[in-house]
PDB file of C-alpha atoms in Angstrom:
ATOM      1  CA  MET B 127     -15.051  11.594 -33.359  1.00 92.00           C
ATOM      2  CA  ILE B 128     -13.026  11.999 -29.883  1.00 92.00           C
ATOM      3  CA  LYS B 129      -9.400  10.823 -30.489  1.00 89.00           C
ATOM      4  CA  GLY B 130      -8.569  11.252 -26.964  1.00 91.00           C
ATOM      5  CA  ILE B 131      -7.715  13.397 -24.263  1.00 92.00           C
ATOM      6  CA  ALA B 132      -5.034  16.321 -25.186  1.00 95.00           C
ATOM      7  CA  LEU B 133      -5.124  18.679 -21.959  1.00 95.00           C
ATOM      8  CA  VAL B 134      -6.061  18.164 -18.193  1.00 94.00           C
ATOM      9  CA  THR B 135      -6.126  21.341 -15.945  1.00 94.00           C
ATOM     10  CA  ILE B 136      -4.319  21.304 -12.706  1.00 95.00           C
ATOM     11  CA  TRP B 137      -5.579  24.170 -10.303  1.00 95.00           C
ATOM     12  CA  THR B 138      -2.654  26.086  -8.405  1.00 95.00           C
ATOM     13  CA  LEU B 139      -2.560  28.967  -6.461  1.00 95.00           C
ATOM     14  CA  ASP B 140       1.224  30.170  -7.819  1.00 96.00           C
ATOM     15  CA  GLN B 141       1.762  28.885 -11.912  1.00 97.00           C
ATOM     16  CA  GLU B 142       5.876  29.215 -11.355  1.00 98.00           C
ATOM     17  CA  ARG B 143       6.089  27.443  -8.008  1.00 98.00           C
ATOM     18  CA  THR B 144       3.996  24.381  -9.356  1.00 97.00           C
ATOM     19  CA  LYS B 145       5.857  24.520 -12.705  1.00 98.00           C
ATOM     20  CA  ARG B 146       8.650  24.230 -10.966  1.00 98.00           C
ATOM     21  CA  PHE B 147       7.166  21.045  -8.785  1.00 98.00           C
ATOM     22  CA  PHE B 148       6.106  19.377 -11.707  1.00 98.00           C
ATOM     23  CA  ILE B 149       9.734  19.841 -13.446  1.00 98.00           C
ATOM     24  CA  ASP B 150      12.214  19.725 -10.798  1.00 98.00           C
ATOM     25  CA  LYS B 151      10.429  17.215  -8.782  1.00 98.00           C
ATOM     26  CA  LEU B 152       8.529  14.736 -11.021  1.00 97.00           C
ATOM     27  CA  GLY B 153      10.621  14.940 -14.252  1.00 97.00           C
ATOM     28  CA  LEU B 154       7.708  16.749 -16.709  1.00 98.00           C
ATOM     29  CA  GLN B 155       8.982  19.184 -19.236  1.00 98.00           C
ATOM     30  CA  GLU B 156       7.375  22.779 -19.964  1.00 98.00           C
ATOM     31  CA  ARG B 157       5.527  22.548 -22.995  1.00 98.00           C
ATOM     32  CA  ALA B 158       4.062  26.120 -23.236  1.00 97.00           C
ATOM     33  CA  ASP B 159       4.366  29.256 -20.587  1.00 98.00           C
ATOM     34  CA  MET B 160       3.249  32.600 -22.238  1.00 97.00           C
ATOM     35  CA  THR B 161       0.739  35.229 -21.342  1.00 94.00           C
ATOM     36  CA  MET B 162      -2.570  35.521 -23.418  1.00 89.00           C
ATOM     37  CA  GLY B 163      -4.183  39.136 -21.926  1.00 87.00           C
ATOM     38  CA  ASP B 164      -4.152  38.800 -18.298  1.00 85.00           C
ATOM     39  CA  MET B 165      -3.820  35.365 -18.105  1.00 90.00           C
ATOM     40  CA  ARG B 166      -0.839  33.203 -18.342  1.00 94.00           C
ATOM     41  CA  TRP B 167      -0.869  29.658 -20.029  1.00 96.00           C
ATOM     42  CA  VAL B 168       1.152  27.418 -18.768  1.00 98.00           C
ATOM     43  CA  THR B 169       0.874  23.396 -19.794  1.00 98.00           C
ATOM     44  CA  LEU B 170       3.608  20.717 -19.077  1.00 98.00           C
ATOM     45  CA  GLY B 171       3.622  17.031 -19.972  1.00 97.00           C
ATOM     46  CA  ALA B 172       5.411  13.740 -19.599  1.00 97.00           C
ATOM     47  CA  PRO B 173       8.753  13.429 -21.916  1.00 96.00           C
ATOM     48  CA  ASP B 174       6.973  10.070 -23.487  1.00 94.00           C
ATOM     49  CA  GLN B 175       3.679  11.626 -24.136  1.00 94.00           C
ATOM     50  CA  PRO B 176       3.709  14.774 -26.353  1.00 94.00           C
ATOM     51  CA  ASP B 177       0.256  14.162 -27.005  1.00 94.00           C
ATOM     52  CA  VAL B 178      -1.299  14.872 -23.441  1.00 95.00           C
ATOM     53  CA  GLN B 179      -0.726  18.553 -21.498  1.00 97.00           C
ATOM     54  CA  LEU B 180      -1.208  19.443 -17.709  1.00 96.00           C
ATOM     55  CA  ALA B 181      -2.570  23.312 -17.691  1.00 96.00           C
ATOM     56  CA  LEU B 182      -1.875  24.929 -14.871  1.00 97.00           C
ATOM     57  CA  MET B 183      -4.827  27.418 -14.401  1.00 95.00           C
ATOM     58  CA  ARG B 184      -5.391  29.909 -11.483  1.00 94.00           C
ATOM     59  CA  PRO B 185      -8.440  30.232 -10.021  1.00 93.00           C
ATOM     60  CA  ASP B 186      -8.991  33.527 -10.491  1.00 87.00           C
ATOM     61  CA  GLY B 187      -8.776  33.754 -14.203  1.00 81.00           C
ATOM     62  CA  PRO B 188     -11.157  34.642 -16.718  1.00 81.00           C
ATOM     63  CA  THR B 189     -12.905  31.583 -17.189  1.00 82.00           C
ATOM     64  CA  LEU B 190     -14.310  31.765 -13.551  1.00 89.00           C
ATOM     65  CA  ASP B 191     -16.947  33.862 -11.883  1.00 93.00           C
ATOM     66  CA  PRO B 192     -15.718  35.860  -8.669  1.00 93.00           C
ATOM     67  CA  GLU B 193     -17.714  33.728  -6.076  1.00 95.00           C
ATOM     68  CA  SER B 194     -16.671  30.437  -8.190  1.00 94.00           C
ATOM     69  CA  GLY B 195     -12.805  31.633  -8.181  1.00 93.00           C
ATOM     70  CA  ARG B 196     -13.013  32.134  -4.074  1.00 95.00           C
ATOM     71  CA  ALA B 197     -15.014  28.501  -3.775  1.00 95.00           C
ATOM     72  CA  LEU B 198     -12.211  27.073  -5.996  1.00 93.00           C
ATOM     73  CA  THR B 199      -9.508  28.586  -4.423  1.00 94.00           C
ATOM     74  CA  GLU B 200     -10.688  27.683  -0.763  1.00 94.00           C
ATOM     75  CA  LEU B 201     -10.704  23.804  -2.294  1.00 93.00           C
ATOM     76  CA  VAL B 202      -7.218  24.228  -3.400  1.00 92.00           C
ATOM     77  CA  SER B 203      -6.037  25.730  -0.364  1.00 90.00           C
ATOM     78  CA  LYS B 204      -7.645  22.462   1.692  1.00 90.00           C
ATOM     79  CA  GLY B 205      -5.789  19.985  -0.243  1.00 86.00           C
ATOM     80  CA  VAL B 206      -9.265  18.307  -0.920  1.00 88.00           C
ATOM     81  CA  LEU B 207      -9.094  17.411  -4.867  1.00 88.00           C
ATOM     82  CA  GLY B 208      -7.906  14.624  -6.356  1.00 84.00           C
ATOM     83  CA  ALA B 209      -6.072  15.759  -9.791  1.00 80.00           C
ATOM     84  CA  GLY B 210      -5.386  12.403 -11.351  1.00 91.00           C
ATOM     85  CA  ALA B 211      -2.956   9.563 -11.827  1.00 94.00           C
ATOM     86  CA  PHE B 212       0.239   9.148 -13.280  1.00 96.00           C
ATOM     87  CA  THR B 213       1.734   5.787 -14.729  1.00 96.00           C
ATOM     88  CA  THR B 214       5.190   4.593 -14.004  1.00 97.00           C
ATOM     89  CA  ASP B 215       6.789   1.342 -14.775  1.00 96.00           C
ATOM     90  CA  ASP B 216       8.606   1.577 -11.137  1.00 97.00           C
ATOM     91  CA  CYS B 217       6.689   3.107  -8.503  1.00 98.00           C
ATOM     92  CA  ARG B 218       8.680   2.077  -5.580  1.00 98.00           C
ATOM     93  CA  GLY B 219      11.623   3.075  -7.193  1.00 98.00           C
ATOM     94  CA  ASP B 220       9.888   6.513  -8.172  1.00 98.00           C
ATOM     95  CA  TYR B 221       8.593   6.601  -4.684  1.00 98.00           C
ATOM     96  CA  GLU B 222      11.931   6.777  -3.410  1.00 98.00           C
ATOM     97  CA  ARG B 223      13.323   8.967  -5.977  1.00 98.00           C
ATOM     98  CA  PHE B 224      10.525  11.931  -5.554  1.00 98.00           C
ATOM     99  CA  ARG B 225      10.339  11.090  -1.642  1.00 98.00           C
ATOM    100  CA  ALA B 226      14.347  12.095  -1.803  1.00 98.00           C
ATOM    101  CA  LYS B 227      13.241  15.215  -3.713  1.00 97.00           C
ATOM    102  CA  GLY B 228      10.785  16.426  -1.082  1.00 97.00           C
ATOM    103  CA  VAL B 229       7.746  15.155  -2.694  1.00 98.00           C
ATOM    104  CA  GLU B 230       4.977  14.712   0.265  1.00 96.00           C
ATOM    105  CA  PHE B 231       3.618  11.107  -0.088  1.00 97.00           C
ATOM    106  CA  VAL B 232      -0.032  10.398   1.365  1.00 95.00           C
ATOM    107  CA  SER B 233       0.708   6.639   1.350  1.00 96.00           C
ATOM    108  CA  GLU B 234       3.346   4.603   0.631  1.00 97.00           C
ATOM    109  CA  PRO B 235       3.168   2.006  -2.366  1.00 98.00           C
ATOM    110  CA  GLN B 236       0.670  -0.577  -1.940  1.00 96.00           C
ATOM    111  CA  GLU B 237      -0.684  -3.533  -4.004  1.00 92.00           C
ATOM    112  CA  ARG B 238      -3.627  -2.970  -5.664  1.00 89.00           C
ATOM    113  CA  PRO B 239      -5.954  -5.328  -7.749  1.00 83.00           C
ATOM    114  CA  TYR B 240      -5.110  -2.705 -10.855  1.00 88.00           C
ATOM    115  CA  GLY B 241      -0.968  -2.273  -9.902  1.00 92.00           C
ATOM    116  CA  THR B 242       0.994  -0.811  -7.208  1.00 96.00           C
ATOM    117  CA  GLU B 243       0.016   2.570  -6.100  1.00 97.00           C
ATOM    118  CA  ALA B 244       0.986   5.408  -3.939  1.00 97.00           C
ATOM    119  CA  VAL B 245      -0.618   8.607  -3.447  1.00 96.00           C
ATOM    120  CA  PHE B 246       1.235  11.980  -3.491  1.00 97.00           C
ATOM    121  CA  ARG B 247       0.375  15.830  -3.154  1.00 95.00           C
ATOM    122  CA  ASP B 248       1.648  18.826  -5.190  1.00 96.00           C
ATOM    123  CA  ASP B 249       2.702  21.831  -3.802  1.00 95.00           C
ATOM    124  CA  ASN B 250      -0.645  22.904  -3.737  1.00 94.00           C
ATOM    125  CA  GLY B 251      -1.967  19.836  -1.971  1.00 93.00           C
ATOM    126  CA  ASN B 252      -3.572  18.553  -4.772  1.00 94.00           C
ATOM    127  CA  TRP B 253      -3.578  14.296  -4.628  1.00 94.00           C
ATOM    128  CA  TYR B 254      -2.460  11.711  -7.375  1.00 96.00           C
ATOM    129  CA  SER B 255      -2.234   8.476  -7.599  1.00 96.00           C
ATOM    130  CA  LEU B 256       1.529   7.205  -8.991  1.00 97.00           C
ATOM    131  CA  THR B 257       0.151   3.670 -10.128  1.00 97.00           C
ATOM    132  CA  GLN B 258       2.490   1.002 -12.065  1.00 97.00           C
ATOM    133  CA  PRO B 259      -0.715  -1.111 -13.632  1.00 94.00           C
ATOM    134  CA  ASN B 260      -0.636  -4.813 -13.264  1.00 89.00           C
ATOM    135  CA  LYS B 261      -0.137  -6.458 -16.621  1.00 85.00           C
ATOM    136  CA  ASP B 262      -2.041  -9.290 -15.856  1.00 79.00           C
ATOM    137  CA  LEU B 263      -4.651  -7.688 -14.612  1.00 71.00           C
ATOM    138  CA  ASP B 264      -7.733  -9.660 -13.532  1.00 68.00           C
ATOM    139  CA  LEU B 265     -11.132  -7.683 -14.542  1.00 66.00           C
ATOM    140  CA  SER B 266     -13.462 -10.215 -12.803  1.00 69.00           C
ATOM    141  CA  LYS B 267     -11.628  -9.199  -9.499  1.00 64.00           C
ATOM    142  CA  ASP B 268     -14.249  -8.185  -6.839  1.00 67.00           C
ATOM    143  CA  TRP B 269     -13.377  -4.797  -6.535  1.00 62.00           C
ATOM    144  CA  ASN B 270     -14.580  -4.813  -2.934  1.00 64.00           C
ATOM    145  CA  GLU B 271     -11.711  -6.738  -1.497  1.00 59.00           C
ATOM    146  CA  CYS B 272      -9.591  -3.748  -2.547  1.00 57.00           C
ATOM    147  CA  VAL B 273      -9.518  -1.579   0.884  1.00 53.00           C
ATOM    148  CA  TYR B 274      -7.598   1.653   1.272  1.00 52.00           C
ATOM    149  CA  GLU B 275      -5.890   1.706   4.190  1.00 53.00           C
ATOM    150  CA  GLU B 276      -4.428   4.884   4.105  1.00 51.00           C
ATOM    151  CA  ASP B 277      -6.999   7.139   2.076  1.00 50.00           C
ATOM    152  CA  PRO B 278      -5.556  11.173   1.513  1.00 50.00           C
ATOM    153  CA  PRO B 279      -6.720  12.660   4.165  1.00 50.00           C
ATOM    154  CA  ARG B 280      -9.584  15.501   4.049  1.00 48.00           C
ATOM    155  CA  ASP B 281      -8.759  18.363   6.216  1.00 50.00           C
TER     156      ASP B 281
END
């Protein structure tokens, strides 16, 4: 039986640069950084969530054929990949702290039916939601009422 998610892949063109971004700007912690043959295995995680890791993977690794690697490199380079959502207990405060550290936000914190959300990009252009969940979420609410005024731009 599945117990949960343990590992999520983040595609990067430069593992060291991306590792520094997540540690220095967002406060994640290094979990592993080792070489396995021709591949570098780098994982990070949130301090309060030891059972979930982000694997920083290059699109030219052994699990991809050359054509797929080139296609994925192009998508990463264009900044069109949405990599996930981070939860926070202070979206507006984290928005200000992260911006001060140079994190590129494509939308300021906005109220949504599910909480307060801001959208940012990592050093590769992958975009993420930074969400402070609404503790009083009304699942009967019509989600069509949620209008995204500033969707992440697609190049």
